[in-house]
XYZ file of C-alpha atoms in Angstrom:
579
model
C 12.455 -26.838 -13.997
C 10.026 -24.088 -14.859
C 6.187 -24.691 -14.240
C 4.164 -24.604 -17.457
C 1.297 -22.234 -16.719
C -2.616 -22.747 -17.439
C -4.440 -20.082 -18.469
C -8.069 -20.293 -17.428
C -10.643 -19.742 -20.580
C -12.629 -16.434 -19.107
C -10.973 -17.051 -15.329
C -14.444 -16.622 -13.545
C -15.823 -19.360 -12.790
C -19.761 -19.182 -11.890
C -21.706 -16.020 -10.058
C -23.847 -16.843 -6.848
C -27.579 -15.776 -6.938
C -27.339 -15.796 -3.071
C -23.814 -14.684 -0.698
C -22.441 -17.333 0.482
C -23.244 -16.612 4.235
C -26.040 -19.430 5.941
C -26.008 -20.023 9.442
C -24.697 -16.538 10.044
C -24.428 -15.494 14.106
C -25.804 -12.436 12.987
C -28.142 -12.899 10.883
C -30.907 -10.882 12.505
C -28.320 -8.000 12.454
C -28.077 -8.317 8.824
C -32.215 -8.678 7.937
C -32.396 -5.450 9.938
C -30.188 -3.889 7.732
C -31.378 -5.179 4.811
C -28.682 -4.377 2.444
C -26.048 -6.824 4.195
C -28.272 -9.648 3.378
C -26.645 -10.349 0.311
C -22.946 -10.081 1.095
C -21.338 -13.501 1.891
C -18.906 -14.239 4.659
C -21.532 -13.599 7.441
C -20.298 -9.606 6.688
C -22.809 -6.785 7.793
C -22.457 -3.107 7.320
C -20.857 -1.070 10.485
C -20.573 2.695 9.778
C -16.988 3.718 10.612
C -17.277 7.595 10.352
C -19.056 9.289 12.893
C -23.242 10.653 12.094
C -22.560 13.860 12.778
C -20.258 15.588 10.422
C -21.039 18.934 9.930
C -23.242 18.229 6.701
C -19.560 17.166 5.125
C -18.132 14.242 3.762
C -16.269 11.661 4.788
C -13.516 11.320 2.081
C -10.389 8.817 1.264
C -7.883 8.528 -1.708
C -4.985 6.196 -2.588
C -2.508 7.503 -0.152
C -4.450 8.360 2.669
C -6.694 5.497 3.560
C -4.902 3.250 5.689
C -6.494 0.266 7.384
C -4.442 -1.560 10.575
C -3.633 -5.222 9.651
C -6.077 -6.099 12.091
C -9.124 -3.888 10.682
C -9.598 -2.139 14.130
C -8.352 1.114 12.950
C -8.700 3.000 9.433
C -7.818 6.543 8.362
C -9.864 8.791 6.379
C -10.090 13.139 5.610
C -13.025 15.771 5.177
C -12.690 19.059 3.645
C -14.678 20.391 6.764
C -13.827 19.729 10.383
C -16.227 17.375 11.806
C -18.273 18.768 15.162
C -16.129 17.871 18.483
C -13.140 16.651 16.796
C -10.434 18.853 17.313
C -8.324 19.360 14.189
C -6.061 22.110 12.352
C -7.328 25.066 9.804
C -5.918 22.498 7.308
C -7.402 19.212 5.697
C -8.436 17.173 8.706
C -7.082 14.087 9.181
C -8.898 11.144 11.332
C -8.310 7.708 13.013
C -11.123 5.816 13.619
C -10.957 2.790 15.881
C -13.329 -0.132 17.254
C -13.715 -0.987 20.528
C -16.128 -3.411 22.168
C -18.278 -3.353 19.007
C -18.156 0.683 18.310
C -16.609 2.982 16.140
C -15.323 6.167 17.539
C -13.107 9.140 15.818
C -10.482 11.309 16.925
C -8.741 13.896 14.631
C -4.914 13.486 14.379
C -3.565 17.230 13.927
C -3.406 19.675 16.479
C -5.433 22.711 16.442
C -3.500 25.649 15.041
C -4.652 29.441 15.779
C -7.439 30.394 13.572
C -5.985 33.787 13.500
C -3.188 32.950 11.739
C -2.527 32.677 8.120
C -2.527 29.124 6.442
C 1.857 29.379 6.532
C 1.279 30.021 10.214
C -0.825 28.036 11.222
C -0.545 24.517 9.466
C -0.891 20.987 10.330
C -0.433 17.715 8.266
C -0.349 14.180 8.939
C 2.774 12.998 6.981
C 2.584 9.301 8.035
C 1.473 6.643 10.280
C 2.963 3.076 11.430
C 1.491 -0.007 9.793
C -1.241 -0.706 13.364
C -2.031 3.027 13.119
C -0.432 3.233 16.411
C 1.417 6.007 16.111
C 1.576 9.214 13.109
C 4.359 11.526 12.515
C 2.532 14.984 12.376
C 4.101 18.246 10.497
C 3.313 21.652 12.392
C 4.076 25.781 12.249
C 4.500 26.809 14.343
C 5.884 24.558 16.763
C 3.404 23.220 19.453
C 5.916 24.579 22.475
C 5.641 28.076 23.291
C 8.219 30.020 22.648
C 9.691 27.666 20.060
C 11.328 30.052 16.822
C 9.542 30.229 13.784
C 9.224 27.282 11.335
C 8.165 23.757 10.851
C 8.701 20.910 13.533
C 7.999 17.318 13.271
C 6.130 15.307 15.909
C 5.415 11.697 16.984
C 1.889 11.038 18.014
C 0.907 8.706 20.511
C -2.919 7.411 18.729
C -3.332 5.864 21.960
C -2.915 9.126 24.358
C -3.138 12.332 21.953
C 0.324 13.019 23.575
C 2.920 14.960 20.635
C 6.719 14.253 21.047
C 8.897 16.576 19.411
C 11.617 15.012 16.480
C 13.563 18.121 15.649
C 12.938 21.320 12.970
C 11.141 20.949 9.569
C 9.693 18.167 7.788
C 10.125 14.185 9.078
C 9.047 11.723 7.069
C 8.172 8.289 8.176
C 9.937 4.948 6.366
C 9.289 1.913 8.520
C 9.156 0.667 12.325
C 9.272 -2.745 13.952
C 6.463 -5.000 14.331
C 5.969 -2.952 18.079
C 6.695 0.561 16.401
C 9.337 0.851 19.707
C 11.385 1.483 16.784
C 11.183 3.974 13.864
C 13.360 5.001 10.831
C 12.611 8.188 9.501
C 14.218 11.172 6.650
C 15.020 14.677 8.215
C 16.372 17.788 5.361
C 17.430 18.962 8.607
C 21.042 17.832 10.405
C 19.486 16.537 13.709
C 22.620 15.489 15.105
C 26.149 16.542 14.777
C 27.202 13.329 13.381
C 24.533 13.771 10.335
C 25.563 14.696 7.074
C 24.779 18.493 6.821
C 23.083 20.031 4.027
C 21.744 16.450 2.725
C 18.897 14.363 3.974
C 19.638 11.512 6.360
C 18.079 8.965 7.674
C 17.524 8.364 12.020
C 16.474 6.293 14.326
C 14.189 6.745 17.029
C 13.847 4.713 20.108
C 10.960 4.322 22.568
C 12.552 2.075 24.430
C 15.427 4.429 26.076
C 15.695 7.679 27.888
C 14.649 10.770 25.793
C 18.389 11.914 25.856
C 18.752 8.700 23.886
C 16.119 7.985 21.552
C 17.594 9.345 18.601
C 20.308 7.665 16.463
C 21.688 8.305 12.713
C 20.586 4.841 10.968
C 22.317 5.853 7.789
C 26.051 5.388 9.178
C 28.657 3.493 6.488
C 31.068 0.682 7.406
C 34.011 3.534 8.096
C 31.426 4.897 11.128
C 30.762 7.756 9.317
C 27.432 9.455 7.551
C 27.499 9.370 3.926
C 28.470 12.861 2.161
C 25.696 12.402 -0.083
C 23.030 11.627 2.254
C 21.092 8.343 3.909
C 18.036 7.057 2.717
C 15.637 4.294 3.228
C 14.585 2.884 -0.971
C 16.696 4.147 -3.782
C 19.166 6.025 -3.636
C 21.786 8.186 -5.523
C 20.294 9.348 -9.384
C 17.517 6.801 -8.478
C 15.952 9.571 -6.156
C 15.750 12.085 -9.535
C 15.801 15.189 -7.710
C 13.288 13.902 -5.276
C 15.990 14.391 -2.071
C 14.215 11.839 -0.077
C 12.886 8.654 -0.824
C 9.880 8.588 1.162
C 8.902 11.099 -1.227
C 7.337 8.771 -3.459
C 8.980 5.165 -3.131
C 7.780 2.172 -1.182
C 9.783 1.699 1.645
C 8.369 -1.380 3.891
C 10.717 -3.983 5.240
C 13.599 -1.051 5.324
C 13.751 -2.519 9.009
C 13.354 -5.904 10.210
C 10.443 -6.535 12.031
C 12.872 -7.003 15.356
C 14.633 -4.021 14.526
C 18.129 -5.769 14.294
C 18.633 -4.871 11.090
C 17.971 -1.389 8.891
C 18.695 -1.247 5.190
C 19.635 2.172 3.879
C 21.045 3.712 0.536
C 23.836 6.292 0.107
C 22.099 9.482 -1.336
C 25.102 10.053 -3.455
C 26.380 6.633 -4.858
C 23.137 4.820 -4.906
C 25.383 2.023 -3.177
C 22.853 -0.214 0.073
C 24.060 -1.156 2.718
C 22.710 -3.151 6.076
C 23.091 -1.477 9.611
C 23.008 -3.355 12.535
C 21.954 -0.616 15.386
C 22.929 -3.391 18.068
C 26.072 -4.054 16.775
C 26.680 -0.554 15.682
C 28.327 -2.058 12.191
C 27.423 -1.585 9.310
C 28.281 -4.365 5.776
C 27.904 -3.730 2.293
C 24.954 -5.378 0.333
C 25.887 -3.817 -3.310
C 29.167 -3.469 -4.138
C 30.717 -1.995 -7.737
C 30.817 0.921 -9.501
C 27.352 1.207 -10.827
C 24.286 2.043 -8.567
C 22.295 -0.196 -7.219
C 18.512 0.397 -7.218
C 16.532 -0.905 -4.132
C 13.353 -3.267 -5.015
C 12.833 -4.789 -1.578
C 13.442 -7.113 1.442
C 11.885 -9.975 3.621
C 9.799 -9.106 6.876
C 13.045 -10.321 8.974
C 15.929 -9.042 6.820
C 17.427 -11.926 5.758
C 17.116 -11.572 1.970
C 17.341 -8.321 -0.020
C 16.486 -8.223 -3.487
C 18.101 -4.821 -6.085
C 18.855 -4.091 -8.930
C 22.042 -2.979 -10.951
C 21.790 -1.977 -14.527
C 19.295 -4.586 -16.077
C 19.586 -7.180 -13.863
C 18.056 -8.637 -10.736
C 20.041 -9.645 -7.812
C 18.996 -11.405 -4.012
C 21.471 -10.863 -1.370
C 21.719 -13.917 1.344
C 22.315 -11.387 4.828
C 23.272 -14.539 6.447
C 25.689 -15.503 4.082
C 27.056 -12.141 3.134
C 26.117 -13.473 -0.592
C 24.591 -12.324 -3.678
C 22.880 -14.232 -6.248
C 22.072 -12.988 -9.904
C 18.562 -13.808 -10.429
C 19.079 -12.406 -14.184
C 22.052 -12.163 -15.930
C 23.835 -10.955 -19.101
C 21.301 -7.363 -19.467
C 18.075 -8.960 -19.209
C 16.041 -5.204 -19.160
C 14.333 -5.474 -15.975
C 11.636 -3.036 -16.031
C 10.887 -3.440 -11.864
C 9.616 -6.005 -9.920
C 5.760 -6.695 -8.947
C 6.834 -7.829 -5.396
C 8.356 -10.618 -3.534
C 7.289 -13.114 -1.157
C 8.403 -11.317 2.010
C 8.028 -14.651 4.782
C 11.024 -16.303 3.244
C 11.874 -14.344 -0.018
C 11.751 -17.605 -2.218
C 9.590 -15.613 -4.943
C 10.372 -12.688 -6.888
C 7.765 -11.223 -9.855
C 9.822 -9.355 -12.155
C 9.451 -7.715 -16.026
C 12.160 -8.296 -18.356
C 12.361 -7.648 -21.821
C 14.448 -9.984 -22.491
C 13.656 -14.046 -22.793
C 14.835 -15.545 -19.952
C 12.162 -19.314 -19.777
C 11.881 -21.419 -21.615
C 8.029 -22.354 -21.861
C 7.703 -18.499 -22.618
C 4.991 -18.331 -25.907
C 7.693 -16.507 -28.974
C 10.647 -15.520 -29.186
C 13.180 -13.011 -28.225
C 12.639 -11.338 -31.873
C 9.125 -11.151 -30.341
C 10.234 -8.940 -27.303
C 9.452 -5.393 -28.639
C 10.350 -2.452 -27.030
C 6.436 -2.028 -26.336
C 5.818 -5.113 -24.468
C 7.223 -6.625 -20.952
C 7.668 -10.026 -20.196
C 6.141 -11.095 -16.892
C 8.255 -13.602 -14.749
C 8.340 -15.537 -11.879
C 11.013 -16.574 -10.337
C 11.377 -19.540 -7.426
C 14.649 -21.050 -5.933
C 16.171 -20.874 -9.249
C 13.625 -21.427 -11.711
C 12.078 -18.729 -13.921
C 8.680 -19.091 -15.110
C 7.117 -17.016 -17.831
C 3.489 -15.848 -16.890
C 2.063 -13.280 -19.687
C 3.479 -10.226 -21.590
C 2.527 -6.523 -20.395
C 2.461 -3.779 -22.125
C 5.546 -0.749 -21.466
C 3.646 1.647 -22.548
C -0.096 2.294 -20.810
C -1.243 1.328 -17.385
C 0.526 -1.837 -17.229
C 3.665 -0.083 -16.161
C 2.373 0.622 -13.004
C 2.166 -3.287 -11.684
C 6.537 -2.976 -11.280
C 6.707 0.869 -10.314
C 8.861 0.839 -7.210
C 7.323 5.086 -6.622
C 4.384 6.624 -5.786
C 2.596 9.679 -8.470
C -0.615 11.286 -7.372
C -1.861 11.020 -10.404
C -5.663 11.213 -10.634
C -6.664 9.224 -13.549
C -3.824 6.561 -13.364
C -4.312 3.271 -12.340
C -4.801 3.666 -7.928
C -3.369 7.552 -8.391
C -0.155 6.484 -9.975
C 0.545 3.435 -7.457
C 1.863 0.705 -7.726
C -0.982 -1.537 -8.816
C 0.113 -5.245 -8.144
C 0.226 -7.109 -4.937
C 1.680 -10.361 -3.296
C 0.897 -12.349 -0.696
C 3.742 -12.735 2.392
C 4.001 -16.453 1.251
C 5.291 -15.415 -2.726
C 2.514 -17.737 -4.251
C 0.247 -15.208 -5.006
C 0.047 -12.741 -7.443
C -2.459 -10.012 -8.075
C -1.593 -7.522 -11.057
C -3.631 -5.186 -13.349
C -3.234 -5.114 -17.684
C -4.855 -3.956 -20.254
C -3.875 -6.598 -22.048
C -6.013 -9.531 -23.227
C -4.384 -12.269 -20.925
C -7.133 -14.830 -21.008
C -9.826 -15.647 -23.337
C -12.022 -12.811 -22.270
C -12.523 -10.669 -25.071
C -11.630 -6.815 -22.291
C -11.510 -4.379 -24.981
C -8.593 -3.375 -23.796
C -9.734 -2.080 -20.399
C -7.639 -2.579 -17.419
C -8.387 -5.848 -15.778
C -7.164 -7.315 -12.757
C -5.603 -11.138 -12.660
C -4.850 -13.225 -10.389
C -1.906 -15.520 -10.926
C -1.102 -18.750 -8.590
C 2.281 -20.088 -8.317
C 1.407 -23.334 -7.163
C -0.873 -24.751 -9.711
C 0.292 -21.633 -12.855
C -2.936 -20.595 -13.223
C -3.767 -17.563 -14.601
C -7.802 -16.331 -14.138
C -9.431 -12.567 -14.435
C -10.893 -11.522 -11.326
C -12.832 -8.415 -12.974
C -13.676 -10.091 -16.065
C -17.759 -10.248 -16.637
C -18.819 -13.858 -15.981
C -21.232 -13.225 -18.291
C -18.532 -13.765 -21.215
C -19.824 -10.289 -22.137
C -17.179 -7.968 -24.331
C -15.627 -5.229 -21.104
C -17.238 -1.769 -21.085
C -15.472 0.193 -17.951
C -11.896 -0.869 -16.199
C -11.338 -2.151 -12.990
C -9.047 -0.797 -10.136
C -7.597 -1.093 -7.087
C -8.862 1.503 -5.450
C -9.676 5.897 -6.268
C -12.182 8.401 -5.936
C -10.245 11.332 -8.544
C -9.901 13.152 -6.029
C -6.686 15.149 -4.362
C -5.866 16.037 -1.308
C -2.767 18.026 -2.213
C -0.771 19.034 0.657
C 3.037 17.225 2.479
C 4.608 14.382 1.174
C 3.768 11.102 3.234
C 5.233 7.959 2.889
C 3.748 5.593 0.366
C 1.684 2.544 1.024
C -0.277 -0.425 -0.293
C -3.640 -0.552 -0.003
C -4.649 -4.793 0.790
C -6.375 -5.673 -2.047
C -5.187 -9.091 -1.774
C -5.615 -11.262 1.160
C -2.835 -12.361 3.042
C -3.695 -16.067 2.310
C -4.759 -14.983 -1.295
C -8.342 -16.092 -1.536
C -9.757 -12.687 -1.702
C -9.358 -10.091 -3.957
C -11.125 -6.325 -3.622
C -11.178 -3.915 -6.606
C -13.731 -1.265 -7.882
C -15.484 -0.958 -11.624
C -18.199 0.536 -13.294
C -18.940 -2.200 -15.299
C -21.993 -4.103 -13.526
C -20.141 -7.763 -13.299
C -23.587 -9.143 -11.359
C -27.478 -8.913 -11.930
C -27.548 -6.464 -8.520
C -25.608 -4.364 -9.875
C -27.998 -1.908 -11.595
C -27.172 1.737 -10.620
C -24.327 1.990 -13.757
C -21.884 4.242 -10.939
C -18.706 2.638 -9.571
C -18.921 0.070 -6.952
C -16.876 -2.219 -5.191
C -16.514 -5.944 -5.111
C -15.242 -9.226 -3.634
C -14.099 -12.211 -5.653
C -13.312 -15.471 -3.854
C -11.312 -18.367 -4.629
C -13.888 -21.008 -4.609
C -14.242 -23.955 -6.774
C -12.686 -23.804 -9.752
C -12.900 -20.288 -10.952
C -13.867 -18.040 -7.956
C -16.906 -15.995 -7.137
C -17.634 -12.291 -7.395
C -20.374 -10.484 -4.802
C -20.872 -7.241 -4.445
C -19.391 -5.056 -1.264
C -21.529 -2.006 -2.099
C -24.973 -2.523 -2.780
C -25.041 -1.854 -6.709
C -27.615 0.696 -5.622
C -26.732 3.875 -4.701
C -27.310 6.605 -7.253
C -23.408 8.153 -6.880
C -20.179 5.947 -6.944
C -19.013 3.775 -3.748
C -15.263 3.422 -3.926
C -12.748 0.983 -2.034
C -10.769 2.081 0.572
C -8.504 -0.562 2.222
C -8.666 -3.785 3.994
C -7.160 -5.850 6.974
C -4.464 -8.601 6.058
C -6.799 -11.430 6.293
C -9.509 -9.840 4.240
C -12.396 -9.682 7.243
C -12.676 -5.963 7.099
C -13.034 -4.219 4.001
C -13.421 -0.451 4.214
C -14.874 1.415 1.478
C -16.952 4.767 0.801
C -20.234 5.511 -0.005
C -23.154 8.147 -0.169
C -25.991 5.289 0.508
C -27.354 4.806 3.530
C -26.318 1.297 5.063
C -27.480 1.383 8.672
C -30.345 3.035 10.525
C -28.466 5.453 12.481
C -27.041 7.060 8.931
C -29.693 9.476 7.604
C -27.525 12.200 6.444
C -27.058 12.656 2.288
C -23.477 12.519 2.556
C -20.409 10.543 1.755
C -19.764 7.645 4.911
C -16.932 5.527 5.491
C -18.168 1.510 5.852
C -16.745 -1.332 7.337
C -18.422 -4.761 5.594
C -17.320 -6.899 8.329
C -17.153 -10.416 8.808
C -19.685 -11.311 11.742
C -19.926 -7.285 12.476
């Protein structure tokens, strides 16, 4: 039976005077700094990018800053080269890691020959595995010399600076196991003579064996062929649009299983998905029929695999060799939000179509404007709140990626759930809860377990909204090669944190009237907000990403934090727990 859900009046709850943070272990650390004194958790303020930085700025958008589930590594760009970090003639790129307490950069493109023009001597980071531990780098010339003219593709080693060449033009990055021993990746170019030619396909590439050997075709269909139309990890077939790739703007985490026994790819051509086992070397249907099917996603280990076809949702059982209609009879899903990836009990999905029962209306009351919000659970489908087709909410079920400066995180998608599916972060402009927002975005947080519904940007001050909140952007863009699309953790793995940016001061500190970032917390009965950035700083701080448990959050600002930072430019920060 279908939860009811509780909305919560204003969804705040109270606002600390004082962070949450007594007792700290380093609490000396943080009255040195000052600042830190008022962020809870025990956090203090580590500067990630390096002091010296050629009187440039450390800079990070949507796409590009990527923190390692662990919060030891984080990527960032400059316009400018930094001083003794080696890097191309174009934007450069860094990794920043901690070690024994310290935070130390290395650039991640190769240095190209200054003499040469920019189509000569080019070099982009097009992606990077989940723990940073590896990037797939774009080059032309090749790094080899005497290699012919063009574009090549390399895998970095983060660890050793060592390149390892892929093949000819542009490789872009789609998933790898929990060890990145194994990596799936899209080539335009026919890298082996079993490849589709003319088309984009997806490979394999194995650490694990001989060089000879690393390099398989992963998008291979039942009769041991490639498809005519192409292999790709995401949509496929018209879902790609013209796009020729799908790592050219959709999400494609959890295309392999975590153990790397099992690789999910689409025909370019049909749209149809299928399931390759490399081990096996087979290869079994997950759609089947005449119409498309439309990738949404798939659980950490493989086992479930949810799609669409036409207006309905579907799960697939891989165990079973099953599907399961989650919707049925053309119930207009719009997308989904996300799924619970441990054990893919949860879906989030719009609809415009009535599909619960304790939904508030009618289906007369389903206009082409409006989306209704769902959750569904081993069977049941609960109605949370209706979203709006038509502005910014859109972008909570987009299954692509837009640089779009302006849009809610650059044209992202702009909801998130936690691995267990009981969670549910998601932006509207929508008045969802009591709180009168003006119709500025706001972000909510819904729970599964107890239907609750509360705003976690809403002022606790029951004050009308005067700015939006958002995941994360600065408006700026970096231009450049396609790289694969992420999502920035702005939701904690267990849920209890949330991290978002606004201009609207939500707490007394907060008197500078620039963007900042905060923290809520699930405390009590309607959470806490405190502020990451100090509310201070006469430009805006923005958010840049976070580790999976919420410990590290990594965000950008012009303020000096620590001693050591006495330079009037733009820093990367790490507000770490105990740092």
């Amino acid at each position: 039976m279908a939860m009811l859900l509780v909305l919560a009046a204003t969804g705040m709850g109270t606002w600390a005077a004082s962070a949450r943070a007594e007792g700290c272990p380093n609490e000396q650390l943080r009255g040195q700094e000052g600042a830190a004194l008022a962020l809870p958790d025990c956090r203090a303020y580590e500067q990630v990018s390096p002091v010296e930085k050629n009187f440039t700025d450390a800079l990070g958008e949507a796409d590009v800053v990527q923190s390692s589930p662990a919060g030891n590594g984080v990527t960032f760009f400059s316009h400018a080269p930094f001083p003794e970090v080696l890097s191309a003639t174009s934007t450069p790129f860094y990794l920043s890691t901690r070690a024994d307490g310290e935070w130390s950069t290395q650039g991640l493109v190769p240095p190209t020959d200054p003499r040469s023009p920019p189509a000569h001597g080019s070099a982009f980071v097009l992606s990077l595995t989940e723990d940073l531990s590896a990037a797939i780098i774009d080059t032309e010339p090749g790094l080899e010399a005497g290699m012919p003219p063009g574009r090549y593709s390399y895998l970095r080693d983060n660890a050793t600076g060592t390149f390892q060449l892929l093949g000819p033009g542009i490789a872009t990055f789609d998933d790898a196991t929990d060890d990145d021993s194994r990596i799936i990746f899209e080539s335009g170019e026919q890298l082996l003579p079993e490849a589709a030619p003319n088309v984009v396909n997806l490979y394999e590439w194995d650490g694990s064996k001989p060089p000879s050997e690393q390099l398989s075709l992963a998008g291979v269909l039942p009769d041991g062929k490639a498809p005519s139309g192409g292999s790709v990890a995401g949509p496929g077939g018209p879902a790609l649009g013209g796009q020729g790739r799908a790592t050219a703007g959709f999400y494609t985490q959890n295309t392999i299983s975590a153990d790397g026994s099992r690789i999910f790819f689409s025909d370019g051509g049909t749209g149809q998905i299928y399931m390759r086992e490399p081990q096996a070397a087979r290869t079994i249907p997950v759609s089947a029929g005449i119409e498309p099917a439309y990738w949404r996603a798939a659980t950490v280990d493989g086992s479930m695999v949810f799609y669409t076809v036409g207006e309905d949702l579907y799960r697939f059982d891989v165990a079973s060799k099953t599907r399961e209609a989650l919707t049925s009879g053309s119930a207009g899903v719009l997308g989904t939000l996300g799924i619970g990836t441990e054990s893919g009990s949860y879906a989030y999905f719009v609809a415009t179509e009535v599909l619960a029962g304790n939904e508030n209306g009618n289906k007369e009351s389903a206009e082409s404007e409006q989306g209704n919000l769902y959750e569904w659970h081993d069977g049941a489908t609960t109605f949370i709140a209706k979203l709006s087709t038509e502005g910014s909410d859109r972008y909570d079920w987009r299954d692509f990626y837009s640089a779009n400066p302006g849009a809610v995180a650059h044209g992202g998608k702009s909801s998130r759930v936690t691995p267990s599916g009981t969670t549910l972060l998601f932006t509207s402009q929508a008045q969802l809860t009591a709180y009168a927002n003006a119709e500025f975005n706001e972000l909510y947080l819904y729970d599964a377990t107890s239907g609750k519904l509360t705003c976690v940007s809403c002022n606790p001050s029951g004050a009308p909204a005067t700015s939006a909140a958002y995941l994360t952007g600065n408006q700026l863009s970096l231009g450049g090669e396609p790289r694969n699309a992420f999502l920035t953790r702005n939701l904690s793995d267990d849920g209890d944190r949330v991290f978002f940016q606004t201009k609207e001061a939500l707490v007394s500190q907060d008197a500078n009237e620039q963007t900042d970032v905060y923290e809520w917390e699930r405390e009590g009965a309607g959470g806490h907000l405190y502020l990451i950035s100090t509310g201070q700083s006469g430009d805006q701080s923005y958010f840049g990403d976070a580790s999976a448990n919420g410990n590290n959050v990594f965000f950008f600002t012009r303020q000096s934090l620590v001693g050591q930072d006495r330079a009037d430019n733009d820093d990367l920060y790490d507000a770490r727990v105990e740092g």
